[in-house]
Amino acid sequence: MTVITDGSERFWNQLLPSVTIAGHMANRNHLLALSGCLALTLSAASQSPVPAHPIVLHAARLLDIKAGKLIKPGEVLIQGDRIVEVGSTVKHPAGAEVIDLGDRTLMPGLIDVHIHLFLHPGAEDLQTVQESVPERTITATLAARDDLMAGFTAERDMGTEGTGSADTAVRNAIDQGRIPGPRLRVSGNAINILGGHEDAIGYNPAQHVLANADYANNADELVAVIRQQFKEGADFIKIYETGADSIRDGKLSTPYQYTEAQLEAAVKEAARLGKHVAVHATGEPGTLYAAQAGVASIDHADQLSEETMRLMKDKQIFAVPTFTIFEYFAEHATTPERSAHEHQILDLKVQEFKKQIAAGIPMAVGSDVGPFPHGTQARELVLMVKYGMSPLTVLQADLLNGAKLLGWEGQIGALAPGYLADVIAITGDPLTDISAVTNVGFVMKGGTIYKK
């Protein structure tokens, strides 16, 4: 099944002059969003269930991510939503459908552990103010489709930026086969202190503009908010630990928001239900407090002390660099001064990343997509290679570490018997040219073909 998107803009451009809603001319953007929802509805309605017959995928190459090598040629036997056999040749049972993908590489579906389905390019704070939750949920469904079609079959949504637990509805609709999208782990709103990184501090306080996150100012409030978020369907908790960032004397300066004891209370509360905490944290001492508390991941991780890196390695806490968002902000700044500031932060981040690689801390791949267009985030793998990792180590960080961080280790992230049939085919060899992951021509998730 291929999602239908082509032609929707042309359709509404032709229809727009004659369309009114409640006596007013329709907003073109709203109509385009509605057309996208229509496309999603039609595609979901026409989506076939997982085929009852076996499927054999054949291609010139197959990535064995655990062994770190290519198998030539490569085949995968799929029955239902699971992989049955993988190798140069596999059994071709009676009645099997054979799909020859030609001069491509079969590999597991990509994983992005830091996304924002409810954001799109533009001023993030104004999206909360100007766009309703229903409108932003439409945006999220379209973003989920775009990510899946780009080969991302599993993702972690790191905060809805002011739409509460609406991500629960999107996750559930995907799981029920009602709309196309990746497997999702969702956090609902992130958590923040009053006047913190995601509070609406740029506005007149008398206007009471809503924050993009839920408030919690001490350990007791953290526990209360966490319980509410889990009640509303969150899979994990996202906390803002640092911000706003500045550069002073060539070094990153960023205030912390929660003490180690407060973060530890949050980690313990999440662990009570078998879940984890991830933090937005860019520098010290906030990153150290997060590592001491035992969070699952430190996202952005611009500058880490020697002690923080030691703890992360010992506790196997993942760093998620998110280079793509930093590059995007640097190249799309509104003023030359702002661009220079963003480039300075990116340059510092690259220097620190090389230290983190040398320290051996575990890495996972997350792009922070949302403020830049969904479906383009494979750029993150390219940048991680550009700044010091090998293609293989980046792919293992994405697939093996990503699956572990999402709690799906042994289920996704590799092409192996018993794993879920999340398979993509790319043009080229990703072990010699990582940019091959940006050219995805085939997408299967759970045995269902979404792009062919």
GROMACS .gro file of C-alpha atoms in nm:
model
  452
    1MET     CA    1   0.000   0.000   0.000
    2THR     CA    2   0.128   0.343  -0.095
    3VAL     CA    3  -0.012   0.648   0.079
    4ILE     CA    4  -0.196   0.881  -0.160
    5THR     CA    5  -0.065   1.235  -0.146
    6ASP     CA    6  -0.001   1.349  -0.502
    7GLY     CA    7  -0.239   1.602  -0.647
    8SER     CA    8  -0.401   1.727  -0.324
    9GLU     CA    9  -0.250   2.076  -0.354
   10ARG     CA   10  -0.349   2.103  -0.721
   11PHE     CA   11  -0.700   1.991  -0.627
   12TRP     CA   12  -0.747   2.258  -0.359
   13ASN     CA   13  -0.587   2.531  -0.572
   14GLN     CA   14  -0.852   2.462  -0.837
   15LEU     CA   15  -1.131   2.440  -0.582
   16LEU     CA   16  -1.030   2.732  -0.360
   17PRO     CA   17  -1.202   3.019  -0.549
   18SER     CA   18  -1.544   2.859  -0.505
   19VAL     CA   19  -1.515   2.724  -0.152
   20THR     CA   20  -1.657   2.898   0.153
   21ILE     CA   21  -1.688   2.773   0.509
   22ALA     CA   22  -1.958   2.924   0.733
   23GLY     CA   23  -1.989   3.216   0.490
   24HIS     CA   24  -1.616   3.292   0.479
   25MET     CA   25  -1.350   3.214   0.223
   26ALA     CA   26  -1.167   2.898   0.324
   27ASN     CA   27  -0.811   2.925   0.446
   28ARG     CA   28  -0.588   2.754   0.188
   29ASN     CA   29  -0.362   2.600   0.450
   30HIS     CA   30  -0.658   2.451   0.634
   31LEU     CA   31  -0.790   2.306   0.310
   32LEU     CA   32  -0.454   2.155   0.231
   33ALA     CA   33  -0.444   2.005   0.579
   34LEU     CA   34  -0.794   1.867   0.527
   35SER     CA   35  -0.690   1.720   0.194
   36GLY     CA   36  -0.399   1.551   0.369
   37CYS     CA   37  -0.640   1.402   0.621
   38LEU     CA   38  -0.860   1.285   0.335
   39ALA     CA   39  -0.556   1.121   0.179
   40LEU     CA   40  -0.472   0.955   0.509
   41THR     CA   41  -0.829   0.837   0.553
   42LEU     CA   42  -0.845   0.696   0.202
   43SER     CA   43  -0.509   0.526   0.235
   44ALA     CA   44  -0.593   0.378   0.574
   45ALA     CA   45  -0.930   0.261   0.445
   46SER     CA   46  -0.768   0.096   0.144
   47GLN     CA   47  -0.483  -0.053   0.344
   48SER     CA   48  -0.480  -0.427   0.318
   49PRO     CA   49  -0.429  -0.629   0.634
   50VAL     CA   50  -0.102  -0.808   0.683
   51PRO     CA   51  -0.091  -1.059   0.396
   52ALA     CA   52  -0.176  -1.419   0.487
   53HIS     CA   53   0.072  -1.550   0.230
   54PRO     CA   54   0.449  -1.546   0.283
   55ILE     CA   55   0.658  -1.267   0.126
   56VAL     CA   56   1.017  -1.297   0.011
   57LEU     CA   57   1.212  -0.974  -0.034
   58HIS     CA   58   1.516  -0.997  -0.262
   59ALA     CA   59   1.783  -0.733  -0.326
   60ALA     CA   60   2.146  -0.704  -0.429
   61ARG     CA   61   2.257  -0.644  -0.069
   62LEU     CA   62   2.133  -0.693   0.288
   63LEU     CA   63   2.271  -0.518   0.597
   64ASP     CA   64   2.357  -0.750   0.885
   65ILE     CA   65   2.374  -0.475   1.145
   66LYS     CA   66   2.490  -0.695   1.433
   67ALA     CA   67   2.779  -0.844   1.236
   68GLY     CA   68   2.851  -0.510   1.072
   69LYS     CA   69   2.863  -0.640   0.716
   70LEU     CA   70   2.667  -0.671   0.394
   71ILE     CA   71   2.527  -1.001   0.266
   72LYS     CA   72   2.527  -1.026  -0.116
   73PRO     CA   73   2.265  -1.092  -0.242
   74GLY     CA   74   2.014  -1.065   0.039
   75GLU     CA   75   1.674  -1.217   0.103
   76VAL     CA   76   1.418  -1.193   0.382
   77LEU     CA   77   1.129  -1.436   0.431
   78ILE     CA   78   0.829  -1.277   0.604
   79GLN     CA   79   0.516  -1.445   0.737
   80GLY     CA   80   0.250  -1.221   0.884
   81ASP     CA   81   0.416  -0.937   1.077
   82ARG     CA   82   0.739  -1.128   1.157
   83ILE     CA   83   1.065  -1.219   0.990
   84VAL     CA   84   1.109  -1.595   0.949
   85GLU     CA   85   1.445  -1.628   0.775
   86VAL     CA   86   1.729  -1.402   0.654
   87GLY     CA   87   2.028  -1.483   0.431
   88SER     CA   88   2.173  -1.481   0.083
   89THR     CA   89   1.894  -1.719  -0.006
   90VAL     CA   90   1.591  -1.820   0.200
   91LYS     CA   91   1.311  -2.071   0.157
   92HIS     CA   92   1.046  -1.980  -0.100
   93PRO     CA   93   0.734  -2.152   0.038
   94ALA     CA   94   0.447  -2.244  -0.191
   95GLY     CA   95   0.232  -1.940  -0.259
   96ALA     CA   96   0.503  -1.693  -0.150
   97GLU     CA   97   0.504  -1.349  -0.312
   98VAL     CA   98   0.855  -1.264  -0.430
   99ILE     CA   99   0.941  -0.894  -0.447
  100ASP     CA  100   1.266  -0.822  -0.632
  101LEU     CA  101   1.398  -0.483  -0.525
  102GLY     CA  102   1.694  -0.496  -0.760
  103ASP     CA  103   2.017  -0.306  -0.696
  104ARG     CA  104   1.925  -0.194  -0.346
  105THR     CA  105   2.022  -0.269   0.012
  106LEU     CA  106   1.770  -0.429   0.247
  107MET     CA  107   1.802  -0.304   0.604
  108PRO     CA  108   1.595  -0.256   0.919
  109GLY     CA  109   1.360   0.041   0.935
  110LEU     CA  110   1.531   0.355   1.062
  111ILE     CA  111   1.475   0.481   1.418
  112ASP     CA  112   1.458   0.845   1.534
  113VAL     CA  113   1.461   0.876   1.914
  114HIS     CA  114   1.400   1.252   1.925
  115ILE     CA  115   1.110   1.391   1.721
  116HIS     CA  116   0.824   1.640   1.758
  117LEU     CA  117   0.524   1.533   1.553
  118PHE     CA  118   0.324   1.837   1.665
  119LEU     CA  119   0.575   2.095   1.538
  120HIS     CA  120   0.638   2.228   1.189
  121PRO     CA  121   0.887   2.487   1.057
  122GLY     CA  122   0.819   2.834   1.191
  123ALA     CA  123   0.807   3.005   1.530
  124GLU     CA  124   0.757   2.727   1.785
  125ASP     CA  125   0.600   2.946   2.054
  126LEU     CA  126   0.347   3.092   1.809
  127GLN     CA  127   0.229   2.746   1.708
  128THR     CA  128   0.102   2.699   2.063
  129VAL     CA  129  -0.067   3.041   2.059
  130GLN     CA  130  -0.214   3.048   1.709
  131GLU     CA  131  -0.301   2.684   1.634
  132SER     CA  132  -0.567   2.478   1.808
  133VAL     CA  133  -0.503   2.128   1.942
  134PRO     CA  134  -0.721   1.972   1.665
  135GLU     CA  135  -0.525   2.159   1.396
  136ARG     CA  136  -0.193   2.056   1.548
  137THR     CA  137  -0.311   1.696   1.571
  138ILE     CA  138  -0.380   1.704   1.196
  139THR     CA  139  -0.024   1.831   1.154
  140ALA     CA  140   0.101   1.540   1.364
  141THR     CA  141  -0.080   1.278   1.156
  142LEU     CA  142   0.072   1.420   0.838
  143ALA     CA  143   0.416   1.431   1.001
  144ALA     CA  144   0.386   1.066   1.108
  145ARG     CA  145   0.306   0.966   0.752
  146ASP     CA  146   0.602   1.165   0.614
  147ASP     CA  147   0.843   1.006   0.861
  148LEU     CA  148   0.724   0.656   0.778
  149MET     CA  149   0.754   0.716   0.405
  150ALA     CA  150   1.113   0.831   0.464
  151GLY     CA  151   1.191   0.492   0.616
  152PHE     CA  152   1.150   0.568   0.987
  153THR     CA  153   0.947   0.280   1.126
  154ALA     CA  154   0.997   0.361   1.497
  155GLU     CA  155   1.027   0.694   1.677
  156ARG     CA  156   1.020   0.860   2.019
  157ASP     CA  157   0.811   1.178   2.040
  158MET     CA  158   0.987   1.409   2.286
  159GLY     CA  159   0.699   1.636   2.383
  160THR     CA  160   0.387   1.765   2.214
  161GLU     CA  161   0.484   2.127   2.280
  162GLY     CA  162   0.156   2.231   2.437
  163THR     CA  163  -0.096   1.977   2.306
  164GLY     CA  164  -0.096   1.760   2.617
  165SER     CA  165  -0.165   1.394   2.558
  166ALA     CA  166  -0.281   1.430   2.197
  167ASP     CA  167   0.017   1.216   2.098
  168THR     CA  168  -0.150   0.924   2.275
  169ALA     CA  169  -0.436   0.942   2.023
  170VAL     CA  170  -0.194   0.953   1.729
  171ARG     CA  171   0.006   0.658   1.863
  172ASN     CA  172  -0.308   0.454   1.921
  173ALA     CA  173  -0.450   0.533   1.576
  174ILE     CA  174  -0.125   0.414   1.418
  175ASP     CA  175  -0.125   0.097   1.629
  176GLN     CA  176  -0.485   0.027   1.525
  177GLY     CA  177  -0.400   0.067   1.155
  178ARG     CA  178  -0.627   0.369   1.114
  179ILE     CA  179  -0.349   0.600   0.994
  180PRO     CA  180   0.002   0.528   0.863
  181GLY     CA  181   0.298   0.610   1.083
  182PRO     CA  182   0.595   0.473   1.275
  183ARG     CA  183   0.578   0.275   1.597
  184LEU     CA  184   0.573   0.545   1.863
  185ARG     CA  185   0.686   0.598   2.219
  186VAL     CA  186   0.522   0.919   2.341
  187SER     CA  187   0.572   1.151   2.639
  188GLY     CA  188   0.277   1.392   2.624
  189ASN     CA  189   0.383   1.740   2.729
  190ALA     CA  190   0.738   1.779   2.852
  191ILE     CA  191   0.791   1.902   3.210
  192ASN     CA  192   0.938   2.240   3.297
  193ILE     CA  193   0.979   2.483   3.588
  194LEU     CA  194   0.799   2.816   3.611
  195GLY     CA  195   0.998   3.063   3.402
  196GLY     CA  196   1.205   2.780   3.257
  197HIS     CA  197   1.324   2.685   2.910
  198GLU     CA  198   0.980   2.624   2.758
  199ASP     CA  199   0.779   2.879   2.955
  200ALA     CA  200   0.634   3.169   2.755
  201ILE     CA  201   0.878   3.420   2.901
  202GLY     CA  202   0.898   3.629   2.584
  203TYR     CA  203   0.546   3.761   2.623
  204ASN     CA  204   0.369   4.012   2.845
  205PRO     CA  205   0.312   3.811   3.168
  206ALA     CA  206  -0.032   3.967   3.206
  207GLN     CA  207  -0.144   3.782   2.893
  208HIS     CA  208  -0.097   3.444   3.064
  209VAL     CA  209   0.028   3.278   2.748
  210LEU     CA  210   0.035   2.901   2.796
  211ALA     CA  211   0.370   2.729   2.832
  212ASN     CA  212   0.472   2.455   2.590
  213ALA     CA  213   0.526   2.219   2.885
  214ASP     CA  214   0.365   2.118   3.215
  215TYR     CA  215   0.482   2.299   3.530
  216ALA     CA  216   0.654   2.119   3.816
  217ASN     CA  217   0.866   2.320   4.061
  218ASN     CA  218   0.979   2.057   4.313
  219ALA     CA  219   1.000   1.681   4.363
  220ASP     CA  220   0.642   1.642   4.485
  221GLU     CA  221   0.507   1.834   4.187
  222LEU     CA  222   0.725   1.629   3.951
  223VAL     CA  223   0.574   1.307   4.088
  224ALA     CA  224   0.219   1.445   4.059
  225VAL     CA  225   0.268   1.556   3.698
  226ILE     CA  226   0.435   1.227   3.606
  227ARG     CA  227   0.141   1.031   3.745
  228GLN     CA  228  -0.103   1.243   3.548
  229GLN     CA  229   0.095   1.198   3.228
  230PHE     CA  230   0.109   0.821   3.270
  231LYS     CA  231  -0.265   0.823   3.337
  232GLU     CA  232  -0.312   0.999   3.002
  233GLY     CA  233  -0.107   0.739   2.815
  234ALA     CA  234   0.256   0.854   2.817
  235ASP     CA  235   0.517   0.583   2.755
  236PHE     CA  236   0.801   0.779   2.919
  237ILE     CA  237   0.870   1.120   3.071
  238LYS     CA  238   1.056   1.410   2.908
  239ILE     CA  239   1.200   1.680   3.136
  240TYR     CA  240   1.367   2.007   3.049
  241GLU     CA  241   1.680   2.020   3.266
  242THR     CA  242   1.869   2.316   3.120
  243GLY     CA  243   1.821   2.641   2.928
  244ALA     CA  244   1.837   2.898   2.793
  245ASP     CA  245   2.186   2.857   2.646
  246SER     CA  246   2.451   3.122   2.594
  247ILE     CA  247   2.821   3.134   2.507
  248ARG     CA  248   3.054   3.299   2.756
  249ASP     CA  249   3.429   3.319   2.694
  250GLY     CA  250   3.400   3.041   2.437
  251LYS     CA  251   3.218   2.807   2.671
  252LEU     CA  252   2.855   2.705   2.695
  253SER     CA  253   2.661   2.849   2.986
  254THR     CA  254   2.318   2.713   3.073
  255PRO     CA  255   2.125   2.719   3.402
  256TYR     CA  256   1.993   2.395   3.546
  257GLN     CA  257   1.624   2.356   3.632
  258TYR     CA  258   1.612   2.057   3.869
  259THR     CA  259   1.856   1.931   4.129
  260GLU     CA  260   1.993   1.577   4.126
  261ALA     CA  261   1.755   1.485   4.412
  262GLN     CA  262   1.454   1.618   4.222
  263LEU     CA  263   1.548   1.431   3.907
  264GLU     CA  264   1.610   1.117   4.110
  265ALA     CA  265   1.254   1.142   4.247
  266ALA     CA  266   1.125   1.159   3.889
  267VAL     CA  267   1.338   0.864   3.777
  268LYS     CA  268   1.219   0.653   4.071
  269GLU     CA  269   0.855   0.737   4.006
  270ALA     CA  270   0.886   0.640   3.639
  271ALA     CA  271   1.075   0.323   3.731
  272ARG     CA  272   0.793   0.223   3.965
  273LEU     CA  273   0.591   0.156   3.649
  274GLY     CA  274   0.881   0.016   3.450
  275LYS     CA  275   0.930   0.338   3.254
  276HIS     CA  276   1.206   0.594   3.213
  277VAL     CA  277   1.293   0.963   3.206
  278ALA     CA  278   1.468   1.144   2.922
  279VAL     CA  279   1.603   1.495   2.961
  280HIS     CA  280   1.673   1.794   2.742
  281ALA     CA  281   2.014   1.891   2.880
  282THR     CA  282   2.290   2.079   2.705
  283GLY     CA  283   2.558   2.154   2.965
  284GLU     CA  284   2.680   2.151   3.323
  285PRO     CA  285   2.582   2.110   3.596
  286GLY     CA  286   2.243   1.999   3.463
  287THR     CA  287   2.381   1.711   3.260
  288LEU     CA  288   2.574   1.586   3.563
  289TYR     CA  289   2.261   1.594   3.778
  290ALA     CA  290   2.077   1.396   3.510
  291ALA     CA  291   2.352   1.134   3.489
  292GLN     CA  292   2.368   1.104   3.868
  293ALA     CA  293   1.990   1.056   3.880
  294GLY     CA  294   2.005   0.775   3.623
  295VAL     CA  295   1.800   0.907   3.333
  296ALA     CA  296   1.776   0.696   3.017
  297SER     CA  297   1.906   0.958   2.776
  298ILE     CA  298   2.057   1.304   2.772
  299ASP     CA  299   1.932   1.473   2.459
  300HIS     CA  300   2.138   1.745   2.284
  301ALA     CA  301   2.432   1.692   2.524
  302ASP     CA  302   2.625   1.989   2.385
  303GLN     CA  303   2.890   2.000   2.656
  304LEU     CA  304   2.960   1.723   2.909
  305SER     CA  305   3.216   1.717   3.188
  306GLU     CA  306   3.460   1.431   3.231
  307GLU     CA  307   3.260   1.309   3.532
  308THR     CA  308   2.932   1.324   3.340
  309MET     CA  309   3.079   1.123   3.053
  310ARG     CA  310   3.221   0.868   3.297
  311LEU     CA  311   2.881   0.820   3.459
  312MET     CA  312   2.707   0.793   3.123
  313LYS     CA  313   2.947   0.524   3.010
  314ASP     CA  314   2.922   0.333   3.339
  315LYS     CA  315   2.539   0.353   3.354
  316GLN     CA  316   2.492   0.319   2.976
  317ILE     CA  317   2.302   0.646   2.951
  318PHE     CA  318   2.256   0.742   2.587
  319ALA     CA  319   2.366   1.074   2.442
  320VAL     CA  320   2.139   1.194   2.162
  321PRO     CA  321   2.329   1.471   1.978
  322THR     CA  322   2.050   1.614   1.750
  323PHE     CA  323   2.290   1.785   1.510
  324THR     CA  324   2.029   1.843   1.240
  325ILE     CA  325   1.825   2.092   1.440
  326PHE     CA  326   2.139   2.291   1.528
  327GLU     CA  327   2.242   2.300   1.162
  328TYR     CA  328   1.891   2.405   1.058
  329PHE     CA  329   1.873   2.688   1.311
  330ALA     CA  330   2.218   2.812   1.208
  331GLU     CA  331   2.125   2.815   0.839
  332HIS     CA  332   1.774   2.958   0.884
  333ALA     CA  333   1.833   3.227   1.147
  334THR     CA  334   1.628   3.545   1.115
  335THR     CA  335   1.924   3.782   1.154
  336PRO     CA  336   2.299   3.765   1.079
  337GLU     CA  337   2.367   3.806   1.450
  338ARG     CA  338   2.145   3.514   1.536
  339SER     CA  339   2.306   3.303   1.264
  340ALA     CA  340   2.653   3.376   1.404
  341HIS     CA  341   2.536   3.274   1.752
  342GLU     CA  342   2.384   2.948   1.626
  343HIS     CA  343   2.697   2.865   1.426
  344GLN     CA  344   2.908   2.928   1.734
  345ILE     CA  345   2.699   2.681   1.935
  346LEU     CA  346   2.717   2.424   1.654
  347ASP     CA  347   3.095   2.459   1.629
  348LEU     CA  348   3.129   2.410   2.004
  349LYS     CA  349   2.899   2.111   1.987
  350VAL     CA  350   3.111   1.945   1.717
  351GLN     CA  351   3.428   1.988   1.925
  352GLU     CA  352   3.260   1.837   2.230
  353PHE     CA  353   3.112   1.550   2.025
  354LYS     CA  354   3.460   1.434   1.933
  355LYS     CA  355   3.546   1.418   2.305
  356GLN     CA  356   3.230   1.217   2.372
  357ILE     CA  357   3.319   0.966   2.099
  358ALA     CA  358   3.666   0.927   2.249
  359ALA     CA  359   3.514   0.878   2.595
  360GLY     CA  360   3.307   0.585   2.467
  361ILE     CA  361   2.968   0.702   2.586
  362PRO     CA  362   2.677   0.525   2.415
  363MET     CA  363   2.504   0.715   2.135
  364ALA     CA  364   2.154   0.701   1.990
  365VAL     CA  365   2.027   0.885   1.685
  366GLY     CA  366   1.768   1.160   1.722
  367SER     CA  367   1.718   1.457   1.494
  368ASP     CA  368   1.472   1.688   1.680
  369VAL     CA  369   1.267   1.696   1.360
  370GLY     CA  370   0.959   1.917   1.365
  371PRO     CA  371   1.110   2.265   1.356
  372PHE     CA  372   1.255   2.142   1.026
  373PRO     CA  373   1.046   1.936   0.779
  374HIS     CA  374   0.940   1.585   0.873
  375GLY     CA  375   1.066   1.313   0.645
  376THR     CA  376   1.408   1.475   0.602
  377GLN     CA  377   1.571   1.366   0.928
  378ALA     CA  378   1.799   1.098   0.785
  379ARG     CA  379   2.033   1.396   0.762
  380GLU     CA  380   2.117   1.323   1.127
  381LEU     CA  381   2.305   1.005   1.036
  382VAL     CA  382   2.499   1.194   0.770
  383LEU     CA  383   2.604   1.463   1.018
  384MET     CA  384   2.711   1.214   1.285
  385VAL     CA  385   2.944   1.058   1.030
  386LYS     CA  386   3.064   1.401   0.916
  387TYR     CA  387   3.157   1.491   1.272
  388GLY     CA  388   3.351   1.181   1.365
  389MET     CA  389   3.167   0.848   1.371
  390SER     CA  390   3.199   0.572   1.111
  391PRO     CA  391   2.894   0.477   0.903
  392LEU     CA  392   2.872   0.140   1.079
  393THR     CA  393   2.885   0.284   1.432
  394VAL     CA  394   2.618   0.540   1.343
  395LEU     CA  395   2.393   0.271   1.195
  396GLN     CA  396   2.442   0.056   1.505
  397ALA     CA  397   2.367   0.359   1.724
  398ASP     CA  398   2.051   0.420   1.525
  399LEU     CA  399   1.924   0.064   1.498
  400LEU     CA  400   2.057  -0.135   1.794
  401ASN     CA  401   2.081   0.145   2.051
  402GLY     CA  402   1.760   0.303   1.924
  403ALA     CA  403   1.568  -0.021   1.972
  404LYS     CA  404   1.708  -0.055   2.324
  405LEU     CA  405   1.621   0.303   2.421
  406LEU     CA  406   1.266   0.261   2.290
  407GLY     CA  407   1.220  -0.062   2.484
  408TRP     CA  408   1.193  -0.277   2.172
  409GLU     CA  409   1.528  -0.454   2.188
  410GLY     CA  410   1.497  -0.795   2.025
  411GLN     CA  411   1.187  -0.679   1.836
  412ILE     CA  412   1.313  -0.414   1.593
  413GLY     CA  413   1.646  -0.272   1.476
  414ALA     CA  414   1.779  -0.582   1.299
  415LEU     CA  415   1.677  -0.823   1.025
  416ALA     CA  416   1.663  -1.148   1.218
  417PRO     CA  417   1.421  -1.439   1.268
  418GLY     CA  418   1.144  -1.354   1.513
  419TYR     CA  419   1.185  -0.976   1.475
  420LEU     CA  420   0.902  -0.757   1.354
  421ALA     CA  421   0.907  -0.719   0.977
  422ASP     CA  422   1.016  -0.354   0.967
  423VAL     CA  423   1.222  -0.348   0.648
  424ILE     CA  424   1.333  -0.075   0.412
  425ALA     CA  425   1.530  -0.079   0.088
  426ILE     CA  426   1.774   0.198   0.002
  427THR     CA  427   1.975   0.284  -0.308
  428GLY     CA  428   2.346   0.237  -0.242
  429ASP     CA  429   2.571   0.090   0.026
  430PRO     CA  430   2.532   0.268   0.363
  431LEU     CA  431   2.858   0.123   0.498
  432THR     CA  432   3.057   0.317   0.237
  433ASP     CA  433   2.821   0.613   0.185
  434ILE     CA  434   2.591   0.689   0.477
  435SER     CA  435   2.388   0.931   0.264
  436ALA     CA  436   2.231   0.622   0.104
  437VAL     CA  437   1.984   0.623   0.397
  438THR     CA  438   1.832   0.941   0.255
  439ASN     CA  439   1.716   0.753  -0.057
  440VAL     CA  440   1.449   0.509   0.061
  441GLY     CA  441   1.251   0.336  -0.212
  442PHE     CA  442   1.068   0.065  -0.019
  443VAL     CA  443   0.907   0.068   0.326
  444MET     CA  444   0.748  -0.222   0.513
  445LYS     CA  445   0.632  -0.203   0.873
  446GLY     CA  446   0.502  -0.509   1.051
  447GLY     CA  447   0.470  -0.701   0.727
  448THR     CA  448   0.257  -0.431   0.557
  449ILE     CA  449   0.405  -0.250   0.257
  450TYR     CA  450   0.364   0.127   0.271
  451LYS     CA  451   0.599   0.227  -0.011
  452LYS     CA  452   0.707   0.022  -0.310
   0.00000   0.00000   0.00000
